[in-house]
Amino acid sequence: MGEDVNGLSDRTALLWGRREEQRRRGPKPALSLADITEAAVAVADAEGLAAVSMSRVAAGLGNATMALYRHVRSKDELLALMADAALDEPPDEPLTGDWRTDVRNWAHGALAAATRHPWAARLPVAGPPLGPRNLAWFDRVLAALEPTGLSAGERVAISMAVLTHVQGQARLGADLAAGWAEDPEAFGARYGQQLGLVVDPHRMPALARVVADGVFAGPPGGDPPSRDDAAGAEEFDLGVTFLLDGIAAYVARRT
């Protein structure tokens, strides 16, 4: 891609509204990037990500498809705008100064922001954080890690590790929640029963021992798990704890 506005790439200029600003000389246009992005998000919320197309968004706005192309050059650009718009803004309260607390809070906040629109977990990740909201979240986790005393490069690497955990949970959680909606019983005691019937202790001894320990027995009383339990909410927090413990061990070796 070539450079577009003041040295910015096309994608950066798009996400930060610089391309739009460059076009604003003359009469005010009937459409704006904000209008288009909001309409695309509304289509995805109502009909799913697969329904999003330039023509469908244009129809929702009461405009011809070509009117959108004056602002957004392709569906890929539209999806990039949606990916940033789908996030909530990060919290604006001050960090506590305790990096473990702040990184844990960041992980849970980022997960909540990423799952506000379930379809957002399906969007392709085409590169590092670039949009205004994505960078605001990136800034906050970097700030949370500053008390560790680690280098800037180390803090970036740790941020990416925590972000990978968040993004993985967002996608897996969305898939599991959809499966739970179709058949909650499949996530409860019935799952453990099914494993007990097919897991051969000679071929899969470790898994057989876990099944025998009742890990997959489901909640007491035989009720199916809640949607959050099915989506792995407890496992996500445990994963954050493992990451924090690993970071703490690394910090202890480095400082």
PDB file of C-alpha atoms in Angstrom:
ATOM      1  CA  MET A   1       0.000   0.000   0.000  1.00  0.00           C
ATOM      2  CA  GLY A   2       1.135   3.514  -0.738  1.00  0.00           C
ATOM      3  CA  GLU A   3       1.188   6.373   1.683  1.00  0.00           C
ATOM      4  CA  ASP A   4      -1.900   8.545   1.747  1.00  0.00           C
ATOM      5  CA  VAL A   5      -2.029  11.465   4.198  1.00  0.00           C
ATOM      6  CA  ASN A   6       1.042  13.012   5.838  1.00  0.00           C
ATOM      7  CA  GLY A   7       2.995   9.782   5.586  1.00  0.00           C
ATOM      8  CA  LEU A   8       0.178   7.580   6.920  1.00  0.00           C
ATOM      9  CA  SER A   9      -0.689   4.340   5.161  1.00  0.00           C
ATOM     10  CA  ASP A  10      -4.132   4.029   3.595  1.00  0.00           C
ATOM     11  CA  ARG A  11      -5.333   1.828   6.470  1.00  0.00           C
ATOM     12  CA  THR A  12      -4.037   4.135   9.198  1.00  0.00           C
ATOM     13  CA  ALA A  13      -5.479   7.203   7.497  1.00  0.00           C
ATOM     14  CA  LEU A  14      -8.821   5.420   7.162  1.00  0.00           C
ATOM     15  CA  LEU A  15      -9.041   4.290  10.785  1.00  0.00           C
ATOM     16  CA  TRP A  16      -8.063   7.694  12.156  1.00  0.00           C
ATOM     17  CA  GLY A  17     -10.401   9.620   9.860  1.00  0.00           C
ATOM     18  CA  ARG A  18      -7.575  11.445   8.080  1.00  0.00           C
ATOM     19  CA  ARG A  19      -8.734  10.363   4.653  1.00  0.00           C
ATOM     20  CA  GLU A  20     -12.207  11.639   5.482  1.00  0.00           C
ATOM     21  CA  GLU A  21     -10.797  14.963   6.680  1.00  0.00           C
ATOM     22  CA  GLN A  22      -8.899  15.377   3.429  1.00  0.00           C
ATOM     23  CA  ARG A  23     -12.148  15.021   1.472  1.00  0.00           C
ATOM     24  CA  ARG A  24     -14.105  17.546   3.510  1.00  0.00           C
ATOM     25  CA  ARG A  25     -13.263  20.512   1.344  1.00  0.00           C
ATOM     26  CA  GLY A  26     -16.472  21.793  -0.198  1.00  0.00           C
ATOM     27  CA  PRO A  27     -20.102  20.900   0.617  1.00  0.00           C
ATOM     28  CA  LYS A  28     -20.740  18.570   3.536  1.00  0.00           C
ATOM     29  CA  PRO A  29     -21.185  15.008   2.200  1.00  0.00           C
ATOM     30  CA  ALA A  30     -24.454  13.177   2.764  1.00  0.00           C
ATOM     31  CA  LEU A  31     -22.593  10.250   4.338  1.00  0.00           C
ATOM     32  CA  SER A  32     -19.732  10.003   6.825  1.00  0.00           C
ATOM     33  CA  LEU A  33     -17.447   7.173   7.895  1.00  0.00           C
ATOM     34  CA  ALA A  34     -19.218   7.145  11.252  1.00  0.00           C
ATOM     35  CA  ASP A  35     -22.594   6.675   9.519  1.00  0.00           C
ATOM     36  CA  ILE A  36     -21.260   3.833   7.393  1.00  0.00           C
ATOM     37  CA  THR A  37     -19.524   2.080  10.281  1.00  0.00           C
ATOM     38  CA  GLU A  38     -22.573   2.376  12.531  1.00  0.00           C
ATOM     39  CA  ALA A  39     -24.803   0.938   9.810  1.00  0.00           C
ATOM     40  CA  ALA A  40     -22.408  -1.963   9.193  1.00  0.00           C
ATOM     41  CA  VAL A  41     -22.300  -2.772  12.911  1.00  0.00           C
ATOM     42  CA  ALA A  42     -26.116  -2.693  13.000  1.00  0.00           C
ATOM     43  CA  VAL A  43     -26.305  -5.191  10.123  1.00  0.00           C
ATOM     44  CA  ALA A  44     -23.833  -7.532  11.839  1.00  0.00           C
ATOM     45  CA  ASP A  45     -25.717  -7.261  15.143  1.00  0.00           C
ATOM     46  CA  ALA A  46     -29.059  -8.050  13.509  1.00  0.00           C
ATOM     47  CA  GLU A  47     -28.103 -10.561  10.831  1.00  0.00           C
ATOM     48  CA  GLY A  48     -24.566 -11.775  11.535  1.00  0.00           C
ATOM     49  CA  LEU A  49     -21.206 -10.943  10.025  1.00  0.00           C
ATOM     50  CA  ALA A  50     -21.900 -12.915   6.843  1.00  0.00           C
ATOM     51  CA  ALA A  51     -24.706 -10.494   5.986  1.00  0.00           C
ATOM     52  CA  VAL A  52     -22.380  -7.488   5.892  1.00  0.00           C
ATOM     53  CA  SER A  53     -21.686  -6.271   2.368  1.00  0.00           C
ATOM     54  CA  MET A  54     -21.232  -2.888   0.783  1.00  0.00           C
ATOM     55  CA  SER A  55     -24.622  -3.181  -0.935  1.00  0.00           C
ATOM     56  CA  ARG A  56     -26.422  -4.306   2.241  1.00  0.00           C
ATOM     57  CA  VAL A  57     -24.957  -1.450   4.281  1.00  0.00           C
ATOM     58  CA  ALA A  58     -25.782   1.043   1.531  1.00  0.00           C
ATOM     59  CA  ALA A  59     -29.370  -0.195   1.441  1.00  0.00           C
ATOM     60  CA  GLY A  60     -29.655   0.259   5.199  1.00  0.00           C
ATOM     61  CA  LEU A  61     -28.539   3.850   4.782  1.00  0.00           C
ATOM     62  CA  GLY A  62     -30.883   4.458   1.852  1.00  0.00           C
ATOM     63  CA  ASN A  63     -27.970   5.123  -0.496  1.00  0.00           C
ATOM     64  CA  ALA A  64     -26.520   3.643  -3.644  1.00  0.00           C
ATOM     65  CA  THR A  65     -23.604   1.265  -3.165  1.00  0.00           C
ATOM     66  CA  MET A  66     -21.300   3.582  -5.096  1.00  0.00           C
ATOM     67  CA  ALA A  67     -21.919   6.279  -2.476  1.00  0.00           C
ATOM     68  CA  LEU A  68     -20.127   4.065   0.083  1.00  0.00           C
ATOM     69  CA  TYR A  69     -17.124   3.584  -2.171  1.00  0.00           C
ATOM     70  CA  ARG A  70     -16.442   7.303  -2.005  1.00  0.00           C
ATOM     71  CA  HIS A  71     -15.578   6.762   1.673  1.00  0.00           C
ATOM     72  CA  VAL A  72     -14.632   3.065   1.985  1.00  0.00           C
ATOM     73  CA  ARG A  73     -12.733   1.434  -0.865  1.00  0.00           C
ATOM     74  CA  SER A  74     -13.461  -2.217  -0.102  1.00  0.00           C
ATOM     75  CA  LYS A  75     -15.203  -4.616   2.242  1.00  0.00           C
ATOM     76  CA  ASP A  76     -11.837  -5.252   3.913  1.00  0.00           C
ATOM     77  CA  GLU A  77     -11.675  -1.575   4.842  1.00  0.00           C
ATOM     78  CA  LEU A  78     -15.238  -1.746   6.136  1.00  0.00           C
ATOM     79  CA  LEU A  79     -14.357  -4.736   8.336  1.00  0.00           C
ATOM     80  CA  ALA A  80     -11.318  -2.875   9.684  1.00  0.00           C
ATOM     81  CA  LEU A  81     -13.557   0.026  10.702  1.00  0.00           C
ATOM     82  CA  MET A  82     -16.014  -2.382  12.318  1.00  0.00           C
ATOM     83  CA  ALA A  83     -13.238  -4.144  14.257  1.00  0.00           C
ATOM     84  CA  ASP A  84     -12.250  -0.905  15.969  1.00  0.00           C
ATOM     85  CA  ALA A  85     -15.812   0.363  16.443  1.00  0.00           C
ATOM     86  CA  ALA A  86     -16.896  -2.938  18.014  1.00  0.00           C
ATOM     87  CA  LEU A  87     -14.683  -2.324  21.044  1.00  0.00           C
ATOM     88  CA  ASP A  88     -15.839  -0.392  24.074  1.00  0.00           C
ATOM     89  CA  GLU A  89     -13.501   2.390  25.132  1.00  0.00           C
ATOM     90  CA  PRO A  90     -11.094   1.332  27.906  1.00  0.00           C
ATOM     91  CA  PRO A  91     -11.965   2.508  31.412  1.00  0.00           C
ATOM     92  CA  ASP A  92     -10.795   5.988  32.304  1.00  0.00           C
ATOM     93  CA  GLU A  93     -10.211   5.465  36.028  1.00  0.00           C
ATOM     94  CA  PRO A  94      -6.587   5.555  37.209  1.00  0.00           C
ATOM     95  CA  LEU A  95      -4.585   2.347  37.418  1.00  0.00           C
ATOM     96  CA  THR A  96      -3.966   0.987  40.920  1.00  0.00           C
ATOM     97  CA  GLY A  97      -0.182   0.807  40.505  1.00  0.00           C
ATOM     98  CA  ASP A  98      -0.194  -2.915  41.313  1.00  0.00           C
ATOM     99  CA  TRP A  99       0.662  -4.458  37.968  1.00  0.00           C
ATOM    100  CA  ARG A 100      -0.925  -7.851  38.711  1.00  0.00           C
ATOM    101  CA  THR A 101      -4.233  -6.257  39.637  1.00  0.00           C
ATOM    102  CA  ASP A 102      -4.126  -3.867  36.711  1.00  0.00           C
ATOM    103  CA  VAL A 103      -3.235  -6.505  34.116  1.00  0.00           C
ATOM    104  CA  ARG A 104      -5.950  -8.838  35.428  1.00  0.00           C
ATOM    105  CA  ASN A 105      -8.486  -6.015  35.276  1.00  0.00           C
ATOM    106  CA  TRP A 106      -7.273  -5.162  31.799  1.00  0.00           C
ATOM    107  CA  ALA A 107      -7.689  -8.737  30.580  1.00  0.00           C
ATOM    108  CA  HIS A 108     -11.247  -8.986  31.882  1.00  0.00           C
ATOM    109  CA  GLY A 109     -12.109  -5.532  30.578  1.00  0.00           C
ATOM    110  CA  ALA A 110     -10.626  -6.266  27.166  1.00  0.00           C
ATOM    111  CA  LEU A 111     -12.570  -9.529  26.981  1.00  0.00           C
ATOM    112  CA  ALA A 112     -15.810  -7.748  27.842  1.00  0.00           C
ATOM    113  CA  ALA A 113     -15.045  -5.102  25.209  1.00  0.00           C
ATOM    114  CA  ALA A 114     -14.199  -7.725  22.591  1.00  0.00           C
ATOM    115  CA  THR A 115     -17.361  -9.753  23.212  1.00  0.00           C
ATOM    116  CA  ARG A 116     -19.847  -6.872  23.320  1.00  0.00           C
ATOM    117  CA  HIS A 117     -20.603  -7.816  19.713  1.00  0.00           C
ATOM    118  CA  PRO A 118     -20.271 -11.628  19.360  1.00  0.00           C
ATOM    119  CA  TRP A 119     -19.486 -11.372  15.640  1.00  0.00           C
ATOM    120  CA  ALA A 120     -16.362  -9.306  16.366  1.00  0.00           C
ATOM    121  CA  ALA A 121     -14.490 -12.470  17.373  1.00  0.00           C
ATOM    122  CA  ARG A 122     -14.929 -13.686  13.780  1.00  0.00           C
ATOM    123  CA  LEU A 123     -13.159 -10.712  12.233  1.00  0.00           C
ATOM    124  CA  PRO A 124      -9.725 -11.441  10.739  1.00  0.00           C
ATOM    125  CA  VAL A 125      -6.694 -10.016  12.522  1.00  0.00           C
ATOM    126  CA  ALA A 126      -4.702  -8.516   9.653  1.00  0.00           C
ATOM    127  CA  GLY A 127      -1.942  -6.847  11.656  1.00  0.00           C
ATOM    128  CA  PRO A 128      -0.922  -5.231  14.955  1.00  0.00           C
ATOM    129  CA  PRO A 129      -3.269  -2.810  16.778  1.00  0.00           C
ATOM    130  CA  LEU A 130      -3.834   0.302  14.678  1.00  0.00           C
ATOM    131  CA  GLY A 131      -7.275   1.860  15.222  1.00  0.00           C
ATOM    132  CA  PRO A 132      -8.002   4.463  17.933  1.00  0.00           C
ATOM    133  CA  ARG A 133      -9.815   2.128  20.317  1.00  0.00           C
ATOM    134  CA  ASN A 134      -7.417  -0.764  19.811  1.00  0.00           C
ATOM    135  CA  LEU A 135      -4.477   1.526  20.511  1.00  0.00           C
ATOM    136  CA  ALA A 136      -6.196   2.956  23.590  1.00  0.00           C
ATOM    137  CA  TRP A 137      -6.438  -0.571  25.025  1.00  0.00           C
ATOM    138  CA  PHE A 138      -2.818  -1.250  24.028  1.00  0.00           C
ATOM    139  CA  ASP A 139      -1.702   1.920  25.800  1.00  0.00           C
ATOM    140  CA  ARG A 140      -3.498   0.935  28.992  1.00  0.00           C
ATOM    141  CA  VAL A 141      -1.926  -2.512  29.299  1.00  0.00           C
ATOM    142  CA  LEU A 142       1.525  -1.062  28.576  1.00  0.00           C
ATOM    143  CA  ALA A 143       0.943   1.462  31.362  1.00  0.00           C
ATOM    144  CA  ALA A 144      -0.225  -1.325  33.681  1.00  0.00           C
ATOM    145  CA  LEU A 145       3.070  -3.144  33.106  1.00  0.00           C
ATOM    146  CA  GLU A 146       5.352  -0.149  33.714  1.00  0.00           C
ATOM    147  CA  PRO A 147       5.794  -0.915  37.464  1.00  0.00           C
ATOM    148  CA  THR A 148       7.435  -4.231  36.509  1.00  0.00           C
ATOM    149  CA  GLY A 149      10.578  -2.340  35.499  1.00  0.00           C
ATOM    150  CA  LEU A 150      10.829  -4.386  32.303  1.00  0.00           C
ATOM    151  CA  SER A 151      12.007  -2.893  29.028  1.00  0.00           C
ATOM    152  CA  ALA A 152       9.583  -1.456  26.489  1.00  0.00           C
ATOM    153  CA  GLY A 153      10.122  -4.441  24.203  1.00  0.00           C
ATOM    154  CA  GLU A 154       9.435  -6.896  27.017  1.00  0.00           C
ATOM    155  CA  ARG A 155       6.250  -5.063  27.966  1.00  0.00           C
ATOM    156  CA  VAL A 156       5.062  -5.178  24.368  1.00  0.00           C
ATOM    157  CA  ALA A 157       5.746  -8.936  24.195  1.00  0.00           C
ATOM    158  CA  ILE A 158       3.857  -9.538  27.445  1.00  0.00           C
ATOM    159  CA  SER A 159       0.970  -7.379  26.239  1.00  0.00           C
ATOM    160  CA  MET A 160       0.724  -9.491  23.095  1.00  0.00           C
ATOM    161  CA  ALA A 161       0.696 -12.698  25.152  1.00  0.00           C
ATOM    162  CA  VAL A 162      -2.175 -11.454  27.314  1.00  0.00           C
ATOM    163  CA  LEU A 163      -4.003 -10.134  24.245  1.00  0.00           C
ATOM    164  CA  THR A 164      -3.646 -13.535  22.565  1.00  0.00           C
ATOM    165  CA  HIS A 165      -5.311 -15.125  25.597  1.00  0.00           C
ATOM    166  CA  VAL A 166      -8.139 -12.570  25.410  1.00  0.00           C
ATOM    167  CA  GLN A 167      -8.677 -13.021  21.677  1.00  0.00           C
ATOM    168  CA  GLY A 168      -8.579 -16.805  21.932  1.00  0.00           C
ATOM    169  CA  GLN A 169     -11.170 -16.758  24.699  1.00  0.00           C
ATOM    170  CA  ALA A 170     -13.360 -14.316  22.758  1.00  0.00           C
ATOM    171  CA  ARG A 171     -13.506 -16.629  19.760  1.00  0.00           C
ATOM    172  CA  LEU A 172     -13.701 -19.922  21.653  1.00  0.00           C
ATOM    173  CA  GLY A 173     -16.227 -18.488  24.093  1.00  0.00           C
ATOM    174  CA  ALA A 174     -18.443 -17.303  21.230  1.00  0.00           C
ATOM    175  CA  ASP A 175     -18.342 -20.766  19.651  1.00  0.00           C
ATOM    176  CA  LEU A 176     -19.056 -22.557  22.927  1.00  0.00           C
ATOM    177  CA  ALA A 177     -21.853 -20.162  23.855  1.00  0.00           C
ATOM    178  CA  ALA A 178     -23.490 -20.812  20.477  1.00  0.00           C
ATOM    179  CA  GLY A 179     -23.233 -24.559  21.061  1.00  0.00           C
ATOM    180  CA  TRP A 180     -24.652 -24.153  24.559  1.00  0.00           C
ATOM    181  CA  ALA A 181     -27.652 -22.267  23.146  1.00  0.00           C
ATOM    182  CA  GLU A 182     -28.427 -25.248  20.907  1.00  0.00           C
ATOM    183  CA  ASP A 183     -27.914 -27.964  23.531  1.00  0.00           C
ATOM    184  CA  PRO A 184     -27.006 -26.983  27.123  1.00  0.00           C
ATOM    185  CA  GLU A 185     -27.072 -30.626  28.207  1.00  0.00           C
ATOM    186  CA  ALA A 186     -24.093 -31.372  25.962  1.00  0.00           C
ATOM    187  CA  PHE A 187     -21.920 -29.314  28.329  1.00  0.00           C
ATOM    188  CA  GLY A 188     -23.045 -30.949  31.571  1.00  0.00           C
ATOM    189  CA  ALA A 189     -23.028 -34.437  33.021  1.00  0.00           C
ATOM    190  CA  ARG A 190     -23.881 -35.946  29.643  1.00  0.00           C
ATOM    191  CA  TYR A 191     -20.481 -34.892  28.309  1.00  0.00           C
ATOM    192  CA  GLY A 192     -18.719 -36.748  31.116  1.00  0.00           C
ATOM    193  CA  GLN A 193     -20.910 -39.782  30.518  1.00  0.00           C
ATOM    194  CA  GLN A 194     -20.081 -39.773  26.810  1.00  0.00           C
ATOM    195  CA  LEU A 195     -16.364 -39.577  27.540  1.00  0.00           C
ATOM    196  CA  GLY A 196     -16.684 -42.438  29.996  1.00  0.00           C
ATOM    197  CA  LEU A 197     -18.100 -44.596  27.212  1.00  0.00           C
ATOM    198  CA  VAL A 198     -15.420 -43.910  24.605  1.00  0.00           C
ATOM    199  CA  VAL A 199     -12.164 -43.076  26.426  1.00  0.00           C
ATOM    200  CA  ASP A 200     -10.004 -46.196  26.627  1.00  0.00           C
ATOM    201  CA  PRO A 201      -7.679 -46.012  29.673  1.00  0.00           C
ATOM    202  CA  HIS A 202      -5.036 -47.977  27.745  1.00  0.00           C
ATOM    203  CA  ARG A 203      -4.986 -45.588  24.779  1.00  0.00           C
ATOM    204  CA  MET A 204      -5.705 -42.346  26.677  1.00  0.00           C
ATOM    205  CA  PRO A 205      -4.651 -43.013  30.262  1.00  0.00           C
ATOM    206  CA  ALA A 206      -4.268 -39.398  31.397  1.00  0.00           C
ATOM    207  CA  LEU A 207      -7.667 -38.378  30.031  1.00  0.00           C
ATOM    208  CA  ALA A 208      -9.258 -41.498  31.522  1.00  0.00           C
ATOM    209  CA  ARG A 209      -7.950 -40.545  34.970  1.00  0.00           C
ATOM    210  CA  VAL A 210      -9.379 -37.029  34.607  1.00  0.00           C
ATOM    211  CA  VAL A 211     -12.764 -38.457  33.603  1.00  0.00           C
ATOM    212  CA  ALA A 212     -12.644 -40.862  36.554  1.00  0.00           C
ATOM    213  CA  ASP A 213     -11.936 -37.925  38.882  1.00  0.00           C
ATOM    214  CA  GLY A 214     -15.302 -36.438  37.894  1.00  0.00           C
ATOM    215  CA  VAL A 215     -13.920 -33.271  36.292  1.00  0.00           C
ATOM    216  CA  PHE A 216     -16.557 -33.532  33.555  1.00  0.00           C
ATOM    217  CA  ALA A 217     -19.403 -34.624  35.819  1.00  0.00           C
ATOM    218  CA  GLY A 218     -21.180 -31.279  35.490  1.00  0.00           C
ATOM    219  CA  PRO A 219     -22.686 -29.038  38.191  1.00  0.00           C
ATOM    220  CA  PRO A 220     -24.159 -30.611  41.346  1.00  0.00           C
ATOM    221  CA  GLY A 221     -27.795 -31.617  40.962  1.00  0.00           C
ATOM    222  CA  GLY A 222     -27.427 -32.595  37.324  1.00  0.00           C
ATOM    223  CA  ASP A 223     -28.380 -29.178  35.935  1.00  0.00           C
ATOM    224  CA  PRO A 224     -26.621 -28.033  32.760  1.00  0.00           C
ATOM    225  CA  PRO A 225     -23.923 -25.391  33.228  1.00  0.00           C
ATOM    226  CA  SER A 226     -24.683 -21.709  32.771  1.00  0.00           C
ATOM    227  CA  ARG A 227     -23.835 -19.983  29.494  1.00  0.00           C
ATOM    228  CA  ASP A 228     -20.790 -18.311  31.091  1.00  0.00           C
ATOM    229  CA  ASP A 229     -19.561 -21.619  32.502  1.00  0.00           C
ATOM    230  CA  ALA A 230     -20.000 -23.298  29.120  1.00  0.00           C
ATOM    231  CA  ALA A 231     -18.057 -20.485  27.455  1.00  0.00           C
ATOM    232  CA  GLY A 232     -15.107 -21.014  29.812  1.00  0.00           C
ATOM    233  CA  ALA A 233     -15.337 -17.914  32.034  1.00  0.00           C
ATOM    234  CA  GLU A 234     -13.672 -19.655  34.991  1.00  0.00           C
ATOM    235  CA  GLU A 235     -10.968 -21.177  32.794  1.00  0.00           C
ATOM    236  CA  PHE A 236     -10.241 -17.742  31.314  1.00  0.00           C
ATOM    237  CA  ASP A 237      -9.528 -16.252  34.734  1.00  0.00           C
ATOM    238  CA  LEU A 238      -7.366 -19.230  35.665  1.00  0.00           C
ATOM    239  CA  GLY A 239      -5.442 -18.707  32.433  1.00  0.00           C
ATOM    240  CA  VAL A 240      -4.888 -15.063  33.393  1.00  0.00           C
ATOM    241  CA  THR A 241      -3.522 -16.235  36.747  1.00  0.00           C
ATOM    242  CA  PHE A 242      -1.089 -18.584  35.003  1.00  0.00           C
ATOM    243  CA  LEU A 243       0.088 -15.732  32.781  1.00  0.00           C
ATOM    244  CA  LEU A 244       0.535 -13.398  35.748  1.00  0.00           C
ATOM    245  CA  ASP A 245       2.507 -16.020  37.660  1.00  0.00           C
ATOM    246  CA  GLY A 246       4.752 -16.519  34.646  1.00  0.00           C
ATOM    247  CA  ILE A 247       5.255 -12.770  34.260  1.00  0.00           C
ATOM    248  CA  ALA A 248       6.060 -12.457  37.969  1.00  0.00           C
ATOM    249  CA  ALA A 249       8.671 -15.213  37.712  1.00  0.00           C
ATOM    250  CA  TYR A 250      10.201 -13.498  34.686  1.00  0.00           C
ATOM    251  CA  VAL A 251      10.262 -10.130  36.461  1.00  0.00           C
ATOM    252  CA  ALA A 252      11.973 -11.720  39.473  1.00  0.00           C
ATOM    253  CA  ARG A 253      14.726 -13.109  37.240  1.00  0.00           C
ATOM    254  CA  ARG A 254      15.189  -9.848  35.333  1.00  0.00           C
ATOM    255  CA  THR A 255      15.165  -7.323  38.192  1.00  0.00           C
TER     256      THR A 255
END
